[in-house]
Coordinates of C-alpha atoms in Angstrom, one line a residue:
X290 CA -150.9 98.4 235.6
X291 CA -150.1 99.2 239.2
X292 CA -149.8 102.9 240.2
X293 CA -146.4 104.1 241.3
X294 CA -146.7 105.3 244.9
X295 CA -144.1 107.9 244.3
X296 CA -146.6 109.9 242.1
X297 CA -148.5 110.6 245.3
X298 CA -145.6 111.3 247.6
X299 CA -146.6 115.0 248.1
X300 CA -149.7 116.8 246.9
X301 CA -151.8 119.9 247.5
X302 CA -155.4 119.3 248.5
X303 CA -158.4 120.2 246.5
X304 CA -159.9 123.3 248.2
X305 CA -163.2 124.8 247.1
X306 CA -162.9 128.4 245.8
X307 CA -159.1 128.2 246.2
X308 CA -157.4 125.6 244.1
X309 CA -158.5 127.0 240.7
X310 CA -156.2 127.1 237.7
X311 CA -154.5 130.4 238.7
X312 CA -153.5 129.2 242.2
X313 CA -152.4 125.8 240.8
X314 CA -150.1 127.7 238.3
X315 CA -148.6 129.6 241.2
X316 CA -148.0 126.4 243.2
X317 CA -146.4 124.7 240.2
X318 CA -143.9 127.6 240.0
X319 CA -143.0 126.8 243.6
X320 CA -142.7 123.0 243.1
X321 CA -142.3 121.0 240.0
X322 CA -143.0 117.6 241.6
X323 CA -146.0 118.2 243.9
X324 CA -149.3 116.7 242.6
X325 CA -152.1 119.2 242.1
X326 CA -155.9 118.8 242.5
X327 CA -158.7 120.9 241.1
X328 CA -161.5 122.2 243.2
X329 CA -164.4 119.8 243.5
X330 CA -166.5 120.0 240.3
X331 CA -169.9 118.3 240.2
X332 CA -170.6 115.8 237.4
X333 CA -173.7 117.7 236.4
X334 CA -171.7 121.0 236.1
X335 CA -169.3 119.3 233.7
X336 CA -172.1 117.7 231.7
X337 CA -174.2 120.8 231.4
X338 CA -172.0 123.8 232.2
X339 CA -169.2 125.8 230.7
X340 CA -166.5 123.2 230.3
X341 CA -163.6 125.4 229.3
X342 CA -164.2 127.6 232.4
X343 CA -164.5 124.6 234.7
X344 CA -161.8 122.4 233.2
X345 CA -159.1 124.3 231.4
X346 CA -155.6 124.3 232.9
X347 CA -152.1 125.2 231.9
X348 CA -150.0 122.3 230.5
X349 CA -147.3 123.1 233.2
X350 CA -149.8 122.1 235.9
X351 CA -149.1 118.4 235.2
X352 CA -149.4 116.2 237.2
X353 CA -152.9 117.5 237.9
X354 CA -156.0 115.6 239.0
X355 CA -159.7 116.4 238.5
X356 CA -161.8 116.0 241.6
X357 CA -165.5 115.1 241.0
X358 CA -168.5 115.4 243.1
X359 CA -171.5 113.2 242.5
X360 CA -173.3 110.0 243.3
X361 CA -174.8 108.8 240.1
X362 CA -172.6 106.1 238.5
X363 CA -173.6 106.9 234.9
X364 CA -173.1 110.7 235.3
X365 CA -169.8 110.3 237.1
X366 CA -168.6 107.9 234.4
X367 CA -169.4 110.4 231.7
X368 CA -167.8 113.3 233.7
X369 CA -164.7 111.1 234.2
X370 CA -164.5 110.4 230.5
X371 CA -164.7 114.1 229.7
X372 CA -161.9 114.8 232.3
X373 CA -159.7 112.2 230.6
X374 CA -160.3 113.7 227.2
X375 CA -159.5 117.1 228.7
X376 CA -156.0 115.8 229.6
X377 CA -156.1 115.3 233.4
X378 CA -153.8 112.7 234.9
X379 CA -156.2 111.3 237.6
X380 CA -159.9 111.3 238.4
X381 CA -160.7 111.7 242.2
X382 CA -164.1 111.3 243.8
X383 CA -164.9 113.5 246.8
X384 CA -166.2 111.5 249.7
X385 CA -165.3 113.9 252.5
X386 CA -167.0 117.3 252.0
X387 CA -169.6 117.8 254.8
X388 CA -171.2 121.0 253.7
X389 CA -175.0 121.2 253.7
X390 CA -175.1 122.1 250.0
X391 CA -173.1 119.0 249.1
X392 CA -175.2 116.8 251.4
X393 CA -178.3 118.2 249.8
X394 CA -176.9 116.9 246.5
X395 CA -176.4 113.5 248.0
X396 CA -172.7 113.3 247.7
X397 CA -169.5 114.2 249.6
X398 CA -169.0 112.8 253.1
X399 CA -172.5 111.4 253.4
X400 CA -171.6 108.8 250.8
X401 CA -169.5 107.0 253.4
X402 CA -172.8 105.7 254.7
X403 CA -173.4 104.0 251.4
X404 CA -170.4 101.9 250.5
X405 CA -172.3 99.8 247.9
X406 CA -173.3 102.9 246.0
X407 CA -169.8 104.3 246.2
X408 CA -168.4 101.0 244.8
X409 CA -170.9 101.2 241.9
X410 CA -169.7 104.7 241.2
X411 CA -166.0 103.7 241.1
X412 CA -166.7 100.6 239.0
X413 CA -168.5 102.8 236.4
X414 CA -165.7 105.4 236.4
X415 CA -163.0 102.8 236.1
X416 CA -164.8 101.2 233.2
X417 CA -165.1 104.6 231.5
X418 CA -161.4 105.7 231.7
X419 CA -157.9 104.4 231.6
X420 CA -156.7 107.0 234.2
X421 CA -156.2 106.2 237.9
X422 CA -159.6 106.7 239.7
X423 CA -158.9 107.6 243.4
X424 CA -160.9 108.2 246.5
X425 CA -160.7 111.1 249.0
X426 CA -162.6 110.3 252.2
X427 CA -162.9 110.8 256.0
X428 CA -162.4 108.3 258.8
X429 CA -166.1 108.2 259.3
X430 CA -169.3 110.3 259.7
X431 CA -171.4 111.3 262.7
X432 CA -171.5 108.4 265.1
X433 CA -170.2 106.0 262.4
X434 CA -166.7 106.2 263.8
X435 CA -165.2 102.7 263.9
X436 CA -162.0 101.5 262.5
X437 CA -163.6 98.2 261.5
X438 CA -166.2 100.0 259.4
X439 CA -163.4 102.2 257.8
X440 CA -161.4 99.1 256.9
X441 CA -164.4 97.4 255.4
X442 CA -165.1 100.6 253.4
X443 CA -161.6 100.6 252.0
X444 CA -161.8 96.9 251.3
X445 CA -165.1 97.4 249.4
X446 CA -163.6 100.0 247.1
X447 CA -160.5 98.0 246.6
X448 CA -162.7 95.1 245.4
X449 CA -163.7 97.2 242.4
X450 CA -160.1 98.3 241.6
X451 CA -159.5 101.5 243.6
X452 CA -155.8 101.6 244.5
X453 CA -155.3 105.1 245.9
X454 CA -157.0 106.3 249.1
X455 CA -156.5 109.9 250.3
X456 CA -157.6 109.9 253.9
X457 CA -158.6 113.0 255.8
X458 CA -157.6 111.8 259.2
X459 CA -160.8 113.1 260.9
X460 CA -164.4 112.0 260.9
X461 CA -167.1 114.5 259.7
X462 CA -170.1 115.7 261.5
X463 CA -172.9 116.1 259.0
X464 CA -175.0 118.2 261.3
X465 CA -174.0 120.9 263.8
X466 CA -170.6 121.8 262.5
X467 CA -169.7 124.1 259.6
X468 CA -167.2 123.0 257.0
X469 CA -164.5 125.1 258.7
X470 CA -165.3 123.5 262.1
X471 CA -165.2 120.1 260.5
X472 CA -161.6 120.8 259.5
X473 CA -160.7 121.7 263.1
X474 CA -162.9 120.1 265.8
X475 CA -163.1 116.4 265.1
X476 CA -160.0 114.7 266.5
X477 CA -157.1 113.9 264.2
X478 CA -156.4 110.1 264.2
X479 CA -153.2 109.7 262.2
X480 CA -152.8 106.2 263.7
X481 CA -155.9 105.0 261.9
X482 CA -154.3 106.0 258.6
X483 CA -151.1 104.3 259.5
X484 CA -153.0 101.2 260.4
X485 CA -154.8 101.1 257.1
X486 CA -151.4 101.0 255.4
X487 CA -150.4 98.1 257.7
X488 CA -153.6 96.2 257.0
X489 CA -153.6 96.9 253.2
X490 CA -149.9 97.1 252.2
X491 CA -150.7 96.6 248.5
X492 CA -152.8 99.8 248.4
X493 CA -151.6 103.4 248.4
X494 CA -152.6 105.6 251.3
X495 CA -152.1 109.4 251.3
X496 CA -152.6 111.2 254.7
X497 CA -154.4 114.5 254.7
X498 CA -155.4 116.8 257.6
X499 CA -153.6 119.2 259.8
X500 CA -150.2 118.9 258.1
X501 CA -148.5 122.3 258.1
X502 CA -144.8 121.7 257.3
X503 CA -142.5 119.6 255.2
X504 CA -140.9 118.2 258.4
X505 CA -144.3 116.9 259.5
X506 CA -144.9 115.5 256.0
X507 CA -141.6 113.7 256.2
X508 CA -142.5 112.2 259.5
X509 CA -145.8 110.9 258.2
X510 CA -144.0 109.4 255.2
X511 CA -142.4 106.9 257.5
X512 CA -145.8 105.3 257.8
X513 CA -147.8 106.1 254.6
X514 CA -147.1 106.4 250.9
X515 CA -148.0 110.1 250.6
X516 CA -149.0 113.3 252.3
X517 CA -151.4 116.0 251.2
X518 CA -151.0 119.6 252.4
X519 CA -153.9 122.0 252.2
X520 CA -154.3 125.4 253.8
X521 CA -150.7 125.6 254.8
X522 CA -149.8 126.0 251.1
X523 CA -152.5 128.6 250.6
X524 CA -151.3 130.6 253.6
X525 CA -147.7 130.5 252.3
X526 CA -146.9 128.9 249.0
X527 CA -143.3 128.9 249.9
X528 CA -143.9 126.2 252.5
X529 CA -143.0 124.1 249.4
X530 CA -139.7 125.8 248.9
X531 CA -137.6 122.7 249.7
X532 CA -140.2 120.2 248.5
X533 CA -138.6 119.3 245.2
X534 CA -135.2 118.7 246.7
X535 CA -136.4 116.7 249.7
X536 CA -139.1 114.6 248.2
X537 CA -138.5 114.4 244.4
X538 CA -134.7 114.6 244.0
X539 CA -135.1 117.8 241.9
X540 CA -132.6 120.6 242.1
X541 CA -135.2 123.3 242.1
X542 CA -135.5 126.1 244.7
X543 CA -137.4 129.1 243.5
X544 CA -137.1 132.7 244.8
X545 CA -140.1 134.7 245.7
X546 CA -139.2 137.5 243.2
X547 CA -138.8 134.9 240.4
X548 CA -142.2 133.5 241.1
X549 CA -143.7 137.0 241.3
X550 CA -142.1 137.9 237.9
X551 CA -143.5 134.7 236.4
X552 CA -147.0 135.3 237.8
X553 CA -147.0 138.8 236.3
X554 CA -146.3 137.4 232.9
X555 CA -149.0 134.8 233.5
X556 CA -151.5 137.6 234.5
X557 CA -150.7 139.6 231.4
X558 CA -151.6 136.6 229.3
X559 CA -154.8 135.9 231.2
X560 CA -155.9 139.5 231.1
X561 CA -155.7 139.4 227.3
X562 CA -158.3 136.6 227.6
X563 CA -160.6 138.7 229.7
X564 CA -159.8 137.3 233.1
X565 CA -160.1 139.9 235.9
X566 CA -156.8 140.7 237.6
X567 CA -158.3 139.9 241.0
X568 CA -159.0 136.3 240.0
X569 CA -155.2 135.9 239.9
X570 CA -154.0 138.4 242.4
X571 CA -156.1 137.1 245.2
X572 CA -154.0 133.9 245.2
X573 CA -150.8 136.0 245.4
X574 CA -151.6 137.8 248.6
X575 CA -149.4 135.5 250.7
X576 CA -146.5 135.3 248.3
X577 CA -144.3 137.4 250.5
X578 CA -145.6 136.2 253.8
X579 CA -143.1 136.8 256.6
X580 CA -140.8 138.7 254.4
X581 CA -139.8 142.4 254.6
X582 CA -142.5 144.3 252.7
X583 CA -144.9 141.4 252.7
X584 CA -147.6 143.3 254.5
X585 CA -147.3 146.3 252.1
X586 CA -147.5 143.9 249.2
X587 CA -150.7 142.3 250.5
X588 CA -152.3 145.7 251.4
X589 CA -151.5 147.2 248.0
X590 CA -152.9 144.2 246.1
X591 CA -156.0 144.2 248.3
X592 CA -156.7 147.8 247.6
X593 CA -155.8 148.1 243.9
X594 CA -156.0 144.6 242.2
X595 CA -159.6 144.2 243.1
X596 CA -160.7 147.2 241.0
X597 CA -162.6 146.1 237.9
X598 CA -160.3 147.6 235.3
X599 CA -157.0 146.8 237.1
X600 CA -154.1 145.8 234.9
X601 CA -150.9 143.8 235.4
X602 CA -149.1 147.1 236.2
X603 CA -150.7 146.9 239.6
X604 CA -148.6 143.8 240.3
X605 CA -145.4 145.7 239.3
X606 CA -146.4 148.5 241.6
X607 CA -147.1 146.1 244.4
X608 CA -143.6 144.7 244.0
X609 CA -142.2 148.2 244.6
X610 CA -143.7 147.9 248.1
X611 CA -141.4 144.8 248.6
X612 CA -138.3 145.8 246.8
X613 CA -138.4 149.6 247.3
X614 CA -136.9 149.7 243.7
X615 CA -138.1 152.7 241.6
X616 CA -137.9 150.7 238.3
X617 CA -139.4 147.4 238.7
X618 CA -138.1 146.1 235.4
X619 CA -134.7 145.8 237.1
X620 CA -135.9 142.4 238.5
X621 CA -135.8 141.2 234.9
X622 CA -132.1 140.7 235.6
X623 CA -133.1 137.7 237.8
X624 CA -132.7 134.4 236.1
X625 CA -136.2 133.3 234.9
X626 CA -137.7 130.1 236.3
X627 CA -137.2 127.2 234.1
X628 CA -140.3 125.7 232.5
X629 CA -141.9 123.4 235.0
X630 CA -141.3 119.7 234.4
X631 CA -144.2 117.8 232.8
X632 CA -142.9 114.3 233.0
X633 CA -143.8 113.8 236.7
X634 CA -147.3 112.4 235.9

């Protein structure tokens, strides 16, 4: 069955150490329609590690994709099967991370030099699951920066049934640049991604890299099927404030206080499970970015939520820094956010 391109119209990139289940829950409160991705999880971690810690997510996160890292077809197939059983909507393979640790494991961006192996990996995963299995890759690596090679790479994966390609519109330098520098220094070539869509109109292409606003996303959508935002969302989740109305036809426009209130309720539930408050609060630091009291909010959380025994009351106290309201429970008079839609997957 063909994949509906609308499912990938707007998404939030997988970001190591950032897009954990707590941040994804926050993003879902800001947008019901945007597609979410986990951090990259290696196949071996899933096979041998603490699966609930690695894979658990809240049902409201749907549609949510599991991003895998690995290069062994059999191990990736088993990890994909586990991800399907866990309830994910998509399995994505990381072919773009340039970090030395990832290179040392023989996966990530360095796999772009081995299209035959990558095709074997995808064939094994697609055989193992009924979910969409998608690729996230760069334009090239090191001196291997040639549109012809990129097109052949895409064609190779398409030959084993890959339909969705998330393309970070930069190449990666495997030596000499840090992961951060690899996100900033190599030249962005959006035209190459546009050209892929022209050359392979039957495939789905999602553009990633350097997109900071919904206006920019809308401009790219004139040429490709989808756009993936990354750090812009982490730096201010409310960059998605108008996303549902503009891209998904949903009448949903959250307020920051509503989202804060919902996150406090979420934190209270997770604390009962033994999750430290900072694991959640660290993702909330930018919730009031650019707003009156936003710096006070951030400073208060940074100083108090990081304490080992911190409770959810810290979040209420931080809100006082924003609202200057003596009794924080007065924000309970705000209409609560409706339960996020789950039929978008």
